[in-house]
CSV table of C-alpha atoms and ligand atoms in Angstrom, one decimal:
chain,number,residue,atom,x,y,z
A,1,UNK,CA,45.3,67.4,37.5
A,2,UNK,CA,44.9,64.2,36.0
A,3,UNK,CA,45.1,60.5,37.9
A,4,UNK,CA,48.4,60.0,38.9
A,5,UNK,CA,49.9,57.1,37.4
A,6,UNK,CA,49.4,53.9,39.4
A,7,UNK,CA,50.8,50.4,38.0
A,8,UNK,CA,50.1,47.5,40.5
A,9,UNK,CA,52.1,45.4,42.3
A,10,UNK,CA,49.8,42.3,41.4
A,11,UNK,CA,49.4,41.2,45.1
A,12,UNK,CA,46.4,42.8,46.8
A,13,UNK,CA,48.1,43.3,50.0
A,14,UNK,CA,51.2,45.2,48.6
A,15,UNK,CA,48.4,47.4,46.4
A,16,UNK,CA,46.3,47.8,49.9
A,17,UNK,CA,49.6,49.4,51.8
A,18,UNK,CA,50.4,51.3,48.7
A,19,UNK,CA,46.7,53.2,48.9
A,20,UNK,CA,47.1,53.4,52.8
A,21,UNK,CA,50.3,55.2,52.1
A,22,UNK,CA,49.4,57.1,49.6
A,23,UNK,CA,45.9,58.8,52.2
A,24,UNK,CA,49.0,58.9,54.7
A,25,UNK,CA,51.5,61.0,52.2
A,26,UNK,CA,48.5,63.5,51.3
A,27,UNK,CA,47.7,63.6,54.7
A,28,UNK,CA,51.5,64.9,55.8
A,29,UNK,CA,52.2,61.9,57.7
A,30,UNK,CA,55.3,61.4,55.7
A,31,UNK,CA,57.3,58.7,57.7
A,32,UNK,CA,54.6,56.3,58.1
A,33,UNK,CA,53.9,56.0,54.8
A,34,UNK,CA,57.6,55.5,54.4
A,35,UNK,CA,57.1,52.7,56.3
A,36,UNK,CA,53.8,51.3,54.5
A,37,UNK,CA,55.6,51.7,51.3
A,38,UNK,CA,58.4,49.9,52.4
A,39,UNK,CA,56.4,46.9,54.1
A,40,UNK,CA,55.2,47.0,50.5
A,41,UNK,CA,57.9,46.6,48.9
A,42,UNK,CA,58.7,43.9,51.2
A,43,UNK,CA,55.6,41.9,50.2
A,44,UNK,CA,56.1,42.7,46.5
A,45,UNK,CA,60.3,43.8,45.8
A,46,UNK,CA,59.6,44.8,41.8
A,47,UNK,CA,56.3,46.7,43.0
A,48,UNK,CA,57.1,50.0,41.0
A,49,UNK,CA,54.9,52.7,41.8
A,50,UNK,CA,55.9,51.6,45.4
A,51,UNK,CA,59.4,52.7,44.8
A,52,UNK,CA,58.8,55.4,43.0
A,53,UNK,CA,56.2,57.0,45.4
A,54,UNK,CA,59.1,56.5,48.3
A,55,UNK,CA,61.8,58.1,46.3
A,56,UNK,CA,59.4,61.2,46.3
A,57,UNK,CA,58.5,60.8,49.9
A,58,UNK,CA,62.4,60.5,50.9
A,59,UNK,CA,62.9,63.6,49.0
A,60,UNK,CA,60.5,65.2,50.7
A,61,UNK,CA,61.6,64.6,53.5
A,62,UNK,CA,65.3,65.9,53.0
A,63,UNK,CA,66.2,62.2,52.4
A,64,UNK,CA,68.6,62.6,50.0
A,65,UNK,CA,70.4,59.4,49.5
A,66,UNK,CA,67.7,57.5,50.3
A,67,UNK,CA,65.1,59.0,47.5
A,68,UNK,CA,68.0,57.7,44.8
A,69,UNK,CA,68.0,54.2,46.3
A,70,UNK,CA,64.3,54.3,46.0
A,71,UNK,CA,64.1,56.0,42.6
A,72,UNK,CA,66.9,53.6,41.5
A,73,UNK,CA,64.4,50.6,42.2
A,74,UNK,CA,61.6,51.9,40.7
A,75,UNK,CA,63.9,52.3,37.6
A,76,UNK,CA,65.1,48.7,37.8
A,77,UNK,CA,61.9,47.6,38.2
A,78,UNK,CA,60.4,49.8,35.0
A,79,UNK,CA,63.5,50.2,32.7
A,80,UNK,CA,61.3,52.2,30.2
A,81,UNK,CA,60.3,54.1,33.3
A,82,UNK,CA,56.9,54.9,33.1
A,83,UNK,CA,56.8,57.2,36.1
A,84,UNK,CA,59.9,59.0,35.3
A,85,UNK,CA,62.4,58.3,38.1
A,86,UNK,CA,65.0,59.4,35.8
A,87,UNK,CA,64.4,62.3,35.7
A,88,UNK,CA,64.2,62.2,39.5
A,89,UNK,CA,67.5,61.2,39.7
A,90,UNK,CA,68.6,63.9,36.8
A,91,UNK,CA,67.4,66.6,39.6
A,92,UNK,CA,69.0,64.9,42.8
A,93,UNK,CA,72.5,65.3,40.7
A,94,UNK,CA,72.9,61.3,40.6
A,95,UNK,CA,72.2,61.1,36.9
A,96,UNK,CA,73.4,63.6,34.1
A,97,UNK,CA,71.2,65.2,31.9
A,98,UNK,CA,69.3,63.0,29.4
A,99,UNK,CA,66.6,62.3,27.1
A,100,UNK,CA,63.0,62.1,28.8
A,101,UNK,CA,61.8,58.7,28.6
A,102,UNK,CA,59.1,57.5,26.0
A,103,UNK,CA,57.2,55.9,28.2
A,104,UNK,CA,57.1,58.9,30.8
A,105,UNK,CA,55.4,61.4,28.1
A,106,UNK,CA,53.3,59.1,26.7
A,107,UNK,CA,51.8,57.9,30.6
A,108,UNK,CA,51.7,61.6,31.2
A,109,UNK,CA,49.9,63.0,28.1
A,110,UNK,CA,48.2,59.9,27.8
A,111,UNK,CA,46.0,60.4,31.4
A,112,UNK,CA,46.3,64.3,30.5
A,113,UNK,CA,44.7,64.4,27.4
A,114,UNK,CA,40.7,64.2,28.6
A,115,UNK,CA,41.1,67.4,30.5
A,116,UNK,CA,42.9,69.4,27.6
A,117,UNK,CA,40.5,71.8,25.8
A,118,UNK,CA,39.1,72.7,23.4
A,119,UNK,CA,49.6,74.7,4.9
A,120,UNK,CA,50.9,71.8,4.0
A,121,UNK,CA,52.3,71.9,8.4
A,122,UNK,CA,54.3,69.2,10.5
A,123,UNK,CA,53.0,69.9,14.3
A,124,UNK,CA,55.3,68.4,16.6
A,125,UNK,CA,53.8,67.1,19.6
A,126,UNK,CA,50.7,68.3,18.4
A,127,UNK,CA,48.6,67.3,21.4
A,128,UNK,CA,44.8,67.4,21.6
A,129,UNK,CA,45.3,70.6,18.3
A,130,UNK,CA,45.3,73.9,20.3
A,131,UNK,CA,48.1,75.0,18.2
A,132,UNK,CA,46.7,73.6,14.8
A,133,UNK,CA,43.3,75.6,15.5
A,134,UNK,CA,45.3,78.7,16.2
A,135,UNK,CA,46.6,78.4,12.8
A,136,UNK,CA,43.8,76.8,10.6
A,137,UNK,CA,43.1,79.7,9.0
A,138,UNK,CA,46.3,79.7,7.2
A,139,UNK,CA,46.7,75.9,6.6
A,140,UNK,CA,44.8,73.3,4.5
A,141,UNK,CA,47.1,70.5,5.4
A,142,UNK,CA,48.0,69.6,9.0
A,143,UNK,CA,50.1,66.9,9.9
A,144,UNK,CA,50.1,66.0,13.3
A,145,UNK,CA,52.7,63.8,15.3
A,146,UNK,CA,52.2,63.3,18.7
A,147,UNK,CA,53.3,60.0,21.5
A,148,UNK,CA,50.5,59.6,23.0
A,149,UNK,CA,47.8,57.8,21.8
A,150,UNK,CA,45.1,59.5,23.7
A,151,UNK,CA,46.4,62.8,22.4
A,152,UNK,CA,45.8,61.6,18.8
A,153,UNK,CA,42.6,60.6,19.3
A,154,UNK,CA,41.4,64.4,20.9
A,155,UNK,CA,43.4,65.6,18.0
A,156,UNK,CA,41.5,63.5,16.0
A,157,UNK,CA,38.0,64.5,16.8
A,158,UNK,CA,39.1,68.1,16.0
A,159,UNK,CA,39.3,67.1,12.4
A,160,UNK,CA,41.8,69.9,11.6
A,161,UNK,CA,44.1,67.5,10.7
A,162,UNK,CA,44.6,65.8,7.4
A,163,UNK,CA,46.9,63.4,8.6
A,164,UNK,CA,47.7,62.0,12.3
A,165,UNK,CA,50.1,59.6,13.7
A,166,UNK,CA,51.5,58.7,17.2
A,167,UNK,CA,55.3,58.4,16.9
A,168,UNK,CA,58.1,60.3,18.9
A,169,UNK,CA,58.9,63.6,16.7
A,170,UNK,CA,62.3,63.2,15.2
A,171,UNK,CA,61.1,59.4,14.2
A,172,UNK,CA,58.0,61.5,12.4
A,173,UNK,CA,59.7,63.4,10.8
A,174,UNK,CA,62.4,61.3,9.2
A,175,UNK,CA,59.5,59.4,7.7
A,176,UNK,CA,58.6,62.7,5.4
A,177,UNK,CA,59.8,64.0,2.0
A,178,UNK,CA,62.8,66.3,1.6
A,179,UNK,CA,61.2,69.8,1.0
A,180,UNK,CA,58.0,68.8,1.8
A,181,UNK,CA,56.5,71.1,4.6
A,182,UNK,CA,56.0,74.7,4.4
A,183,UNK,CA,55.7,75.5,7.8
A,184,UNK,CA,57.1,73.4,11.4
A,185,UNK,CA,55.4,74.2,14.0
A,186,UNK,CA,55.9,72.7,17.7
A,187,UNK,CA,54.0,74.5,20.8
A,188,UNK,CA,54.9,73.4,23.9
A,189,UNK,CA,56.5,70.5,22.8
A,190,UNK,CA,60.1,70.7,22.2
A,191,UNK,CA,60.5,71.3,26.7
A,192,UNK,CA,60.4,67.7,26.3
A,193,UNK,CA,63.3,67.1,24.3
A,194,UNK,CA,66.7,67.7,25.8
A,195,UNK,CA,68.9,67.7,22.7
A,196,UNK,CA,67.4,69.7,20.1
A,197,UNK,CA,70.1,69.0,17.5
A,198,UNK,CA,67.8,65.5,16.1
A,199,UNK,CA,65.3,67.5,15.8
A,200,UNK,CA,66.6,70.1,13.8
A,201,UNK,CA,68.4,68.5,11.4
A,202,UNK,CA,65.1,66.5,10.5
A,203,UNK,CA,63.2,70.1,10.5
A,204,UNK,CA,65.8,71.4,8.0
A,205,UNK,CA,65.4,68.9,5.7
A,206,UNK,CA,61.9,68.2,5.2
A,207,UNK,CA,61.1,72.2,5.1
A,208,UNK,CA,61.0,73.6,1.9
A,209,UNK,CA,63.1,76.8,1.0
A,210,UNK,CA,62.0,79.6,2.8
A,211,UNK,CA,60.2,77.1,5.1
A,212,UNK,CA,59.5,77.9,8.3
A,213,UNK,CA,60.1,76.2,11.6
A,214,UNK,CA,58.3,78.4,14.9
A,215,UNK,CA,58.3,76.6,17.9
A,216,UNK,CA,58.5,77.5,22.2
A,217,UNK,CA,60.6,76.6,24.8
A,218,UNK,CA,61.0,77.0,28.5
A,219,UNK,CA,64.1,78.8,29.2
A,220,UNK,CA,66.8,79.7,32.0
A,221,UNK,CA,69.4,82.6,32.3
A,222,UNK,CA,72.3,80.3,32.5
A,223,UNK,CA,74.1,78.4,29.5
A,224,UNK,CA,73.0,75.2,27.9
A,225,UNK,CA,69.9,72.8,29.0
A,226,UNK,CA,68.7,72.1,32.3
A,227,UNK,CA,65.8,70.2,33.6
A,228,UNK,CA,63.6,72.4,35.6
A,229,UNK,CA,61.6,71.7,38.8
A,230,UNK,CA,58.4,70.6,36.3
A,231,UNK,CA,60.2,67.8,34.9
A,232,UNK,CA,60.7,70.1,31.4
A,233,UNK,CA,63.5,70.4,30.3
A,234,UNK,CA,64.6,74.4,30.0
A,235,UNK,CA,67.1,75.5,27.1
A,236,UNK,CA,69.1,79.3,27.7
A,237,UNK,CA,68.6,81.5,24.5
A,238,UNK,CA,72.4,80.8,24.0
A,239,UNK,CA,71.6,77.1,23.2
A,240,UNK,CA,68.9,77.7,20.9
A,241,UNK,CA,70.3,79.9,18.8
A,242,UNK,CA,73.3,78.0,18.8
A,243,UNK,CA,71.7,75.0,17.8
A,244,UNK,CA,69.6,76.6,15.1
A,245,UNK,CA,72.9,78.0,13.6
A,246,UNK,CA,73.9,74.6,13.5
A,247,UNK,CA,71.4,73.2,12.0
A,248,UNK,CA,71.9,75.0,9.4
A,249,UNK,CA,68.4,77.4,9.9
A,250,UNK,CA,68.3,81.2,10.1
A,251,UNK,CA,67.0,82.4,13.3
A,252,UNK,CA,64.2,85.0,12.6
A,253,UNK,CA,62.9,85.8,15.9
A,254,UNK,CA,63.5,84.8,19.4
A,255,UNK,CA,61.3,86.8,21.9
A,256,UNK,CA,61.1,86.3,25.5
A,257,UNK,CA,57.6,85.2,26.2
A,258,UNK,CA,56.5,82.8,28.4
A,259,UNK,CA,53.8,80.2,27.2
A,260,UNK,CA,52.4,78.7,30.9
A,261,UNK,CA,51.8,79.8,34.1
A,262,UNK,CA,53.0,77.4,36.8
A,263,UNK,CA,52.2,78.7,40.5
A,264,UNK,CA,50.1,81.5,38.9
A,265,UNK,CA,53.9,82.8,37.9
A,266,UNK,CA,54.6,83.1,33.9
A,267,UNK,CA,57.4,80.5,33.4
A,268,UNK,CA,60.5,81.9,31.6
A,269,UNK,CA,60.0,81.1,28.0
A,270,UNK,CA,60.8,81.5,24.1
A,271,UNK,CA,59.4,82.0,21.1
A,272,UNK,CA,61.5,81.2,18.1
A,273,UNK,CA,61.0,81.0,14.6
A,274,UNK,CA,63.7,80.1,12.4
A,275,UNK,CA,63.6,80.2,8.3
A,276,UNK,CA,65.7,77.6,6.0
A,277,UNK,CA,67.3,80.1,3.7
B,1,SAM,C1,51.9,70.5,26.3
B,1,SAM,S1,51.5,69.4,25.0
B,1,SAM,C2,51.5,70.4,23.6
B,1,SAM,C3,50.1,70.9,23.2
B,1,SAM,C4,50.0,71.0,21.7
B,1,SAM,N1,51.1,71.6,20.9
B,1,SAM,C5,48.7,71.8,21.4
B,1,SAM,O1,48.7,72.8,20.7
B,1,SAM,O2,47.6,71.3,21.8
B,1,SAM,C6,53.0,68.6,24.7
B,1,SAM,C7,52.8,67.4,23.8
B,1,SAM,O3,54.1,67.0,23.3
B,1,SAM,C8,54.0,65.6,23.2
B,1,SAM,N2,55.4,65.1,23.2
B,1,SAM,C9,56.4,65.2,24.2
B,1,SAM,N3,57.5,64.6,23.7
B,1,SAM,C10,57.3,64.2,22.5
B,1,SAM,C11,58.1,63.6,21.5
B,1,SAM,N4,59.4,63.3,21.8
B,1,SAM,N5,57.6,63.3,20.3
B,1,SAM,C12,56.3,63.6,20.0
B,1,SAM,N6,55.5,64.2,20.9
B,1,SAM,C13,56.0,64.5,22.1
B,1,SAM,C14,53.2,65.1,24.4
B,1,SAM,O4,52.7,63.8,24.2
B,1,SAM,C15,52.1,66.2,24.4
B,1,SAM,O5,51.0,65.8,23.8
């Protein structure tokens, strides 16, 4: 696991609690480090990872209300919400489904992205270029677009690609050429969109005819999009196909297969490729 995300308070005493909580949390002793977090607070009220690591606290302890008071601080305090208490919120039912934040991902794959291993193409959240190598036999012009910054620079030193940039993936792609791409390829990527209709529409247009657009998701047996326990979001087969239709794409395969363990369990997934006709 990488580091887990710490932004200081900026008073010493406040960040001293916040470590003494933090030994107390791992250690099981959940309500006193309630209690540190919260005499932290107290010493420094806009002190974000403070708030954000008592919302998680209050949840675990069954502290329903109370972890959305605390996640809703942490949010004030960060409104581009750099831990992700939105989507904290989104799972305690007080917010409705919405877009991950920016910020989250890139904090995320940003401290992630020293532990990863390891055509004319457009790879959407490309990452540290598992997926590229997987297809560099095949392609002599990879594209990679990815929001973290540390993430570009593994995918970087891979020199698979021809061209790299750090930019969310719908805003990536609206920068490139109608019919430009021959292939769209997104591995693991598009579980952190929620609304894959953006996406889509830009996919459509920059493929060439008889383009192709293969991609994965995390799935779930009801309808629609939901946001699953690992803070991904998980989109039904319904939705995808659905949103491929109107995207104006031809589905061409959509297999159940799973692309991650979590808990040593495969987690529900789908592989989709769809062709612009
Ligand atoms: C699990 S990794 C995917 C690994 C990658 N496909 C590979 O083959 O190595 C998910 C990647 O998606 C990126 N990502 C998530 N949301 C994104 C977005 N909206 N736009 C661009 N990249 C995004 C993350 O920064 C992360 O690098």
């Amino acid at each position: 696991m990488p580091a887990r995300l710490f932004l200081s308070s900026g008073d010493l005493v406040a960040d001293r609690r916040f470590e003494f909580a933090r030994d107390l949390q791992l250690k099981g002793d959940l309500a006193a480090a309630a209690d540190l977090l919260l005499q932290a607070t107290e010493l420094a009220p806009g002190f974000i990872s403070a708030w954000f690591t008592l919302g998680e606290i209050r949840e675990q302890l069954g502290e329903h209300d109370a972890a959305i008071a605390a996640f809703r601080k942490a949010l004030i305090a960060d409104p581009e919400d750099r831990h992700g208490a939105s989507l904290h919120l989104i799972l305690l039912g007080a917010e409705k489904l919405s877009a991950m934040p920016e910020a989250y991902v890139r904090a995320l794959f940003d401290q992630y992205a020293p532990k990863f291993v390891k055509a004319l193409v457009d790879d959407l959240g490309c990452g540290t270029g598992l997926a590229a190598a997987a297809f560099a036999n095949e392609v002599d012009h990879f594209i990679g677009v990815d929001l973290s910054p540390r993430m570009i620079e593994r995918a970087r030193a891979t020199r698979l690609y021809a061209e790299l940039e750090v930019a969310d993936m719908v805003q990536g792609l609206r920068d490139k050429p109608d019919a430009s791409a021959d292939l769209v390829l997104a591995a693991d990527a598009m579980v952190y969109l929620s609304d894959l209709a953006p996406v889509l529409r830009e996919v459509k247009r920059v493929l060439v005819t008889g383009g192709l657009l293969a991609f994965t998701v995390e799935t779930h047996g009801g309808d629609g999009v939901i946001l699953g326990e690992g803070l991904r979001y998980a989109h039904s087969a319904g939705y995808v196909r659905g949103s491929i239709g109107d995207a104006g794409l031809t589905l061409a395969r959509c297999e159940d297969l799973s692309a991650r363990n979590e808990d040593n369990m495969p987690v529900p997934g789908l592989v989709v490729v769809a062709v612009k006709s």
